[in-house]
Amino acid sequence: MLAISTSASAALPSFQQAASPQLRRAAEQAQQAAETLQTQARQAWKQVDLAEANARAIDTRANQAISGADKARQDMNSFGKSMLATDAVASPASAIGGAIAPITYTATAQATTLPSASPAMLNGLGQRIGELINIAV
């Protein structure tokens, strides 16, 4: 039995010598693969950071646009109310001294038309229509 173990131990160093370059090459390849994956992960995180920053900027612009739209809507409502108040003062009924009963309309989902004798065209919501007005600032 001693002879077998001696021959096995004698063969071991030559096997290690033959396997050593292959193991070294496999370890280097594994290291390169790990470094490549690490680089890809860093690039992906950079893209995530850029996407988050872009999303925040878009969200900020969207909120500004919503605020601007709300302000424009409020301005239009105020302008419409002031125009209606001006028309009510200058209406033919008030000029005659109230002899003609004012025409009243109820708000509906559909637009209603006024008689052609009316100086102001209003839709079913009481908003002026049919005139071009400039609301640019």
Coordinates of N, CA and C in Angstrom, one line a residue:
M1 N 0.8 -1.2 0.0 CA 0.0 0.0 0.0 C 0.9 1.3 0.0
L2 N 2.0 1.1 0.5 CA 2.9 2.2 0.5 C 3.3 2.7 -0.9
A3 N 3.4 1.8 -1.8 CA 3.8 2.1 -3.1 C 2.7 2.8 -3.9
I4 N 1.4 2.5 -3.6 CA 0.3 3.2 -4.3 C 0.3 4.7 -3.8
S5 N 0.4 4.8 -2.5 CA 0.3 6.2 -2.0 C 1.5 7.0 -2.5
T6 N 2.6 6.4 -2.6 CA 3.8 7.2 -3.1 C 3.6 7.6 -4.6
S7 N 3.0 6.7 -5.4 CA 2.8 7.1 -6.7 C 1.7 8.1 -6.9
A8 N 0.7 8.0 -6.0 CA -0.4 9.0 -6.0 C 0.1 10.4 -5.6
S9 N 1.0 10.4 -4.6 CA 1.5 11.7 -4.2 C 2.5 12.2 -5.2
A10 N 3.1 11.4 -5.9 CA 4.1 11.8 -6.9 C 3.3 12.4 -8.1
A11 N 2.1 11.9 -8.4 CA 1.3 12.4 -9.5 C 0.6 13.8 -9.2
L12 N 0.4 14.0 -7.9 CA -0.3 15.2 -7.5 C 0.4 16.5 -7.9
P13 N 1.6 16.7 -7.7 CA 2.2 17.9 -8.1 C 2.2 18.2 -9.6
S14 N 2.3 17.2 -10.4 CA 2.2 17.4 -11.9 C 0.7 17.8 -12.3
F15 N -0.3 17.2 -11.6 CA -1.7 17.6 -11.8 C -1.9 19.0 -11.4
Q16 N -1.4 19.4 -10.3 CA -1.5 20.8 -9.8 C -0.8 21.7 -10.8
Q17 N 0.3 21.3 -11.3 CA 1.0 22.2 -12.3 C 0.2 22.3 -13.6
A18 N -0.4 21.3 -14.0 CA -1.2 21.3 -15.3 C -2.5 22.1 -15.0
A19 N -3.1 22.0 -13.9 CA -4.4 22.6 -13.6 C -4.2 24.1 -13.2
S20 N -3.1 24.4 -12.7 CA -2.8 25.8 -12.2 C -3.1 26.9 -13.3
P21 N -2.6 26.8 -14.5 CA -2.9 27.8 -15.5 C -4.4 27.9 -15.8
Q22 N -5.0 26.8 -15.9 CA -6.5 26.8 -16.2 C -7.3 27.4 -15.0
L23 N -6.9 27.1 -13.8 CA -7.6 27.7 -12.7 C -7.3 29.2 -12.6
R24 N -6.0 29.6 -12.9 CA -5.7 31.0 -12.9 C -6.5 31.7 -14.0
R25 N -6.6 31.1 -15.2 CA -7.3 31.7 -16.3 C -8.8 31.9 -15.9
A26 N -9.4 30.8 -15.3 CA -10.8 30.9 -14.9 C -11.0 32.0 -13.8
A27 N -10.1 32.1 -12.9 CA -10.2 33.1 -11.9 C -10.1 34.5 -12.5
E28 N -9.2 34.7 -13.4 CA -9.1 36.0 -14.1 C -10.4 36.3 -14.9
Q29 N -10.9 35.3 -15.6 CA -12.2 35.5 -16.3 C -13.3 35.9 -15.4
A30 N -13.4 35.2 -14.2 CA -14.4 35.5 -13.2 C -14.2 36.9 -12.7
Q31 N -13.0 37.3 -12.5 CA -12.7 38.7 -12.0 C -13.1 39.7 -13.0
Q32 N -12.8 39.5 -14.3 CA -13.2 40.4 -15.4 C -14.7 40.5 -15.5
A33 N -15.4 39.3 -15.4 CA -16.9 39.3 -15.5 C -17.5 40.1 -14.3
A34 N -16.9 40.0 -13.1 CA -17.4 40.7 -12.0 C -17.2 42.2 -12.1
E35 N -16.0 42.6 -12.6 CA -15.7 44.0 -12.9 C -16.6 44.6 -13.9
T36 N -16.9 43.8 -15.0 CA -17.8 44.3 -16.0 C -19.2 44.5 -15.5
L37 N -19.7 43.5 -14.7 CA -21.0 43.7 -14.1 C -21.1 44.8 -13.1
Q38 N -20.0 45.0 -12.4 CA -19.9 46.2 -11.4 C -20.0 47.5 -12.2
T39 N -19.3 47.6 -13.3 CA -19.3 48.8 -14.1 C -20.8 49.0 -14.7
Q40 N -21.4 48.0 -15.2 CA -22.8 48.1 -15.7 C -23.7 48.5 -14.6
A41 N -23.5 48.0 -13.4 CA -24.4 48.4 -12.2 C -24.2 49.9 -11.9
R42 N -23.0 50.4 -11.9 CA -22.7 51.8 -11.7 C -23.4 52.6 -12.7
Q43 N -23.3 52.2 -14.0 CA -23.9 53.0 -15.1 C -25.5 53.0 -14.9
A44 N -26.0 51.8 -14.5 CA -27.5 51.7 -14.3 C -27.9 52.7 -13.2
W45 N -27.1 52.7 -12.1 CA -27.5 53.6 -11.0 C -27.4 55.1 -11.5
K46 N -26.5 55.4 -12.3 CA -26.4 56.8 -12.8 C -27.6 57.1 -13.6
Q47 N -28.0 56.1 -14.5 CA -29.2 56.3 -15.3 C -30.5 56.5 -14.4
V48 N -30.5 55.8 -13.3 CA -31.7 55.9 -12.4 C -31.6 57.3 -11.7
D49 N -30.5 57.7 -11.3 CA -30.4 59.1 -10.7 C -30.8 60.2 -11.7
L50 N -30.4 60.0 -13.0 CA -30.8 61.0 -14.0 C -32.3 60.9 -14.3
A51 N -32.8 59.7 -14.3 CA -34.3 59.6 -14.6 C -35.1 60.2 -13.4
E52 N -34.6 60.0 -12.2 CA -35.3 60.6 -11.0 C -35.2 62.1 -11.1
A53 N -34.1 62.7 -11.4 CA -34.0 64.1 -11.6 C -34.9 64.6 -12.7
N54 N -34.9 63.9 -13.8 CA -35.8 64.3 -14.9 C -37.2 64.2 -14.5
A55 N -37.6 63.2 -13.8 CA -39.0 63.1 -13.3 C -39.4 64.2 -12.4
R56 N -38.5 64.6 -11.5 CA -38.7 65.7 -10.6 C -38.9 67.0 -11.3
A57 N -38.1 67.2 -12.4 CA -38.2 68.5 -13.2 C -39.5 68.5 -13.9
I58 N -39.9 67.4 -14.5 CA -41.2 67.3 -15.2 C -42.3 67.5 -14.3
D59 N -42.2 66.9 -13.1 CA -43.3 67.1 -12.1 C -43.4 68.6 -11.7
T60 N -42.3 69.2 -11.5 CA -42.3 70.7 -11.2 C -43.0 71.5 -12.3
R61 N -42.6 71.2 -13.5 CA -43.2 71.9 -14.7 C -44.7 71.6 -14.8
A62 N -45.1 70.4 -14.5 CA -46.5 70.1 -14.6 C -47.3 70.8 -13.5
N63 N -46.7 70.9 -12.3 CA -47.4 71.7 -11.2 C -47.5 73.1 -11.6
Q64 N -46.4 73.7 -12.2 CA -46.5 75.1 -12.6 C -47.5 75.3 -13.7
A65 N -47.6 74.3 -14.6 CA -48.7 74.4 -15.7 C -50.1 74.4 -15.1
I66 N -50.3 73.5 -14.1 CA -51.6 73.4 -13.4 C -51.9 74.7 -12.7
S67 N -50.9 75.3 -12.0 CA -51.1 76.5 -11.3 C -51.5 77.6 -12.3
G68 N -50.7 77.7 -13.5 CA -51.0 78.7 -14.5 C -52.4 78.5 -15.1
A69 N -52.8 77.2 -15.3 CA -54.2 77.0 -15.8 C -55.2 77.4 -14.8
D70 N -55.0 77.1 -13.6 CA -56.0 77.6 -12.5 C -56.1 79.1 -12.5
K71 N -54.9 79.8 -12.6 CA -54.9 81.2 -12.5 C -55.6 81.8 -13.8
A72 N -55.4 81.2 -14.9 CA -56.1 81.6 -16.2 C -57.6 81.4 -16.1
R73 N -58.0 80.3 -15.5 CA -59.4 80.0 -15.3 C -60.0 81.0 -14.4
Q74 N -59.3 81.3 -13.3 CA -59.9 82.3 -12.3 C -60.0 83.7 -13.0
D75 N -58.9 84.1 -13.8 CA -59.0 85.3 -14.5 C -60.1 85.4 -15.5
M76 N -60.3 84.3 -16.2 CA -61.4 84.3 -17.2 C -62.8 84.4 -16.5
N77 N -62.9 83.7 -15.3 CA -64.2 83.8 -14.6 C -64.4 85.2 -14.1
S78 N -63.3 85.8 -13.6 CA -63.5 87.2 -13.1 C -63.8 88.2 -14.2
F79 N -63.1 88.0 -15.4 CA -63.4 88.8 -16.5 C -64.8 88.6 -17.0
G80 N -65.3 87.4 -17.1 CA -66.7 87.1 -17.5 C -67.7 87.7 -16.6
K81 N -67.4 87.6 -15.3 CA -68.4 88.2 -14.3 C -68.4 89.8 -14.5
S82 N -67.2 90.3 -14.7 CA -67.2 91.8 -14.8 C -67.9 92.2 -16.1
M83 N -67.7 91.4 -17.2 CA -68.4 91.8 -18.4 C -69.9 91.6 -18.3
L84 N -70.4 90.6 -17.6 CA -71.8 90.4 -17.4 C -72.4 91.6 -16.5
A85 N -71.6 92.0 -15.5 CA -72.1 93.1 -14.7 C -72.1 94.4 -15.5
T86 N -71.2 94.6 -16.4 CA -71.2 95.8 -17.3 C -72.4 95.7 -18.2
D87 N -72.7 94.6 -18.8 CA -73.8 94.4 -19.7 C -75.1 94.6 -19.0
A88 N -75.2 94.2 -17.7 CA -76.5 94.3 -17.0 C -76.8 95.8 -16.7
V89 N -75.8 96.6 -16.5 CA -76.0 98.0 -16.3 C -76.4 98.7 -17.6
A90 N -75.8 98.2 -18.7 CA -76.1 98.9 -20.0 C -77.2 98.2 -20.8
S91 N -77.9 97.3 -20.1 CA -79.0 96.5 -20.9 C -80.1 97.4 -21.3
P92 N -80.9 97.1 -22.3 CA -82.0 97.9 -22.7 C -83.1 98.0 -21.6
A93 N -83.2 96.9 -20.9 CA -84.3 96.9 -19.8 C -84.0 98.0 -18.8
S94 N -82.7 98.2 -18.4 CA -82.4 99.2 -17.4 C -82.5 100.6 -18.0
A95 N -82.2 100.7 -19.3 CA -82.3 102.0 -20.0 C -83.7 102.5 -20.1
I96 N -84.7 101.5 -20.2 CA -86.1 101.9 -20.3 C -86.7 102.1 -18.9
G97 N -85.9 101.8 -17.9 CA -86.4 102.0 -16.5 C -87.0 100.8 -16.0
G98 N -86.7 99.6 -16.5 CA -87.2 98.4 -15.9 C -88.5 98.0 -16.5
A99 N -89.0 98.7 -17.5 CA -90.3 98.3 -18.1 C -90.3 97.0 -18.8
I100 N -89.2 96.6 -19.2 CA -89.1 95.2 -19.9 C -88.4 94.3 -18.8
A101 N -89.1 93.2 -18.6 CA -88.6 92.2 -17.7 C -87.3 91.6 -18.2
P102 N -86.3 91.5 -17.4 CA -85.0 90.9 -17.8 C -85.2 89.4 -18.2
I103 N -84.4 89.0 -19.2 CA -84.5 87.6 -19.6 C -83.6 86.8 -18.7
T104 N -84.1 85.7 -18.1 CA -83.3 84.8 -17.3 C -83.1 83.5 -17.9
Y105 N -82.0 82.9 -17.7 CA -81.6 81.6 -18.3 C -81.1 80.7 -17.1
T106 N -81.4 79.5 -17.3 CA -80.9 78.5 -16.3 C -79.7 77.8 -16.9
A107 N -78.8 77.4 -16.1 CA -77.6 76.7 -16.6 C -77.9 75.3 -16.9
T108 N -77.6 74.8 -18.1 CA -77.8 73.4 -18.5 C -76.6 72.9 -19.1
A109 N -76.6 71.7 -19.4 CA -75.4 71.1 -20.1 C -75.3 71.5 -21.5
Q110 N -76.4 71.8 -22.1 CA -76.4 72.3 -23.5 C -76.4 73.8 -23.6
A111 N -75.8 74.3 -24.6 CA -75.8 75.8 -24.8 C -77.1 76.2 -25.3
T112 N -77.6 77.3 -24.8 CA -78.9 77.9 -25.3 C -78.6 79.1 -26.1
T113 N -79.4 79.4 -27.0 CA -79.2 80.6 -27.8 C -80.2 81.7 -27.3
L114 N -79.8 82.9 -27.4 CA -80.6 84.1 -27.0 C -81.3 84.6 -28.2
P115 N -82.3 85.4 -28.0 CA -83.0 86.0 -29.1 C -82.0 87.0 -29.8
S116 N -82.1 87.2 -31.1 CA -81.2 88.0 -31.8 C -81.2 89.5 -31.4
A117 N -82.2 89.9 -30.7 CA -82.3 91.3 -30.2 C -81.4 91.6 -29.0
S118 N -80.9 90.5 -28.4 CA -80.1 90.7 -27.2 C -78.7 91.2 -27.6
P119 N -78.2 92.2 -26.9 CA -76.9 92.7 -27.2 C -75.7 91.7 -26.8
A120 N -75.9 90.9 -25.9 CA -74.8 90.0 -25.4 C -75.3 88.5 -25.7
M121 N -74.4 87.8 -26.3 CA -74.7 86.4 -26.5 C -74.1 85.6 -25.4
L122 N -74.9 84.8 -24.7 CA -74.5 84.0 -23.5 C -74.8 82.5 -23.8
N123 N -74.0 81.7 -23.3 CA -74.3 80.2 -23.4 C -75.2 79.9 -22.2
G124 N -75.5 78.6 -22.0 CA -76.3 78.1 -20.9 C -75.7 78.3 -19.6
L125 N -74.4 78.6 -19.5 CA -73.7 78.8 -18.2 C -73.6 80.3 -17.9
G126 N -74.2 81.1 -18.8 CA -74.1 82.6 -18.5 C -72.8 83.2 -19.0
Q127 N -72.0 82.5 -19.8 CA -70.8 83.0 -20.3 C -71.0 83.7 -21.6
R128 N -70.3 84.8 -21.9 CA -70.4 85.5 -23.2 C -69.8 84.6 -24.2
I129 N -70.4 84.5 -25.4 CA -69.9 83.8 -26.5 C -70.1 84.7 -27.7
G130 N -69.4 84.4 -28.8 CA -69.6 85.0 -30.1 C -68.8 86.3 -30.2
E131 N -67.9 86.6 -29.3 CA -67.1 87.8 -29.4 C -65.6 87.3 -29.2
L132 N -64.7 87.9 -30.0 CA -63.3 87.6 -29.8 C -62.7 88.6 -28.8
I133 N -62.2 88.0 -27.8 CA -61.5 88.9 -26.7 C -60.1 88.4 -26.6
N134 N -59.2 89.4 -26.3 CA -57.8 89.1 -26.2 C -57.5 89.1 -24.7
I135 N -57.0 88.0 -24.2 CA -56.7 87.9 -22.8 C -55.2 87.8 -22.5
A136 N -54.4 88.1 -23.6 CA -53.0 88.1 -23.5 C -52.5 89.1 -22.5
V137 N -51.5 88.8 -21.8 CA -51.0 89.7 -20.8 C -49.8 90.5 -21.4

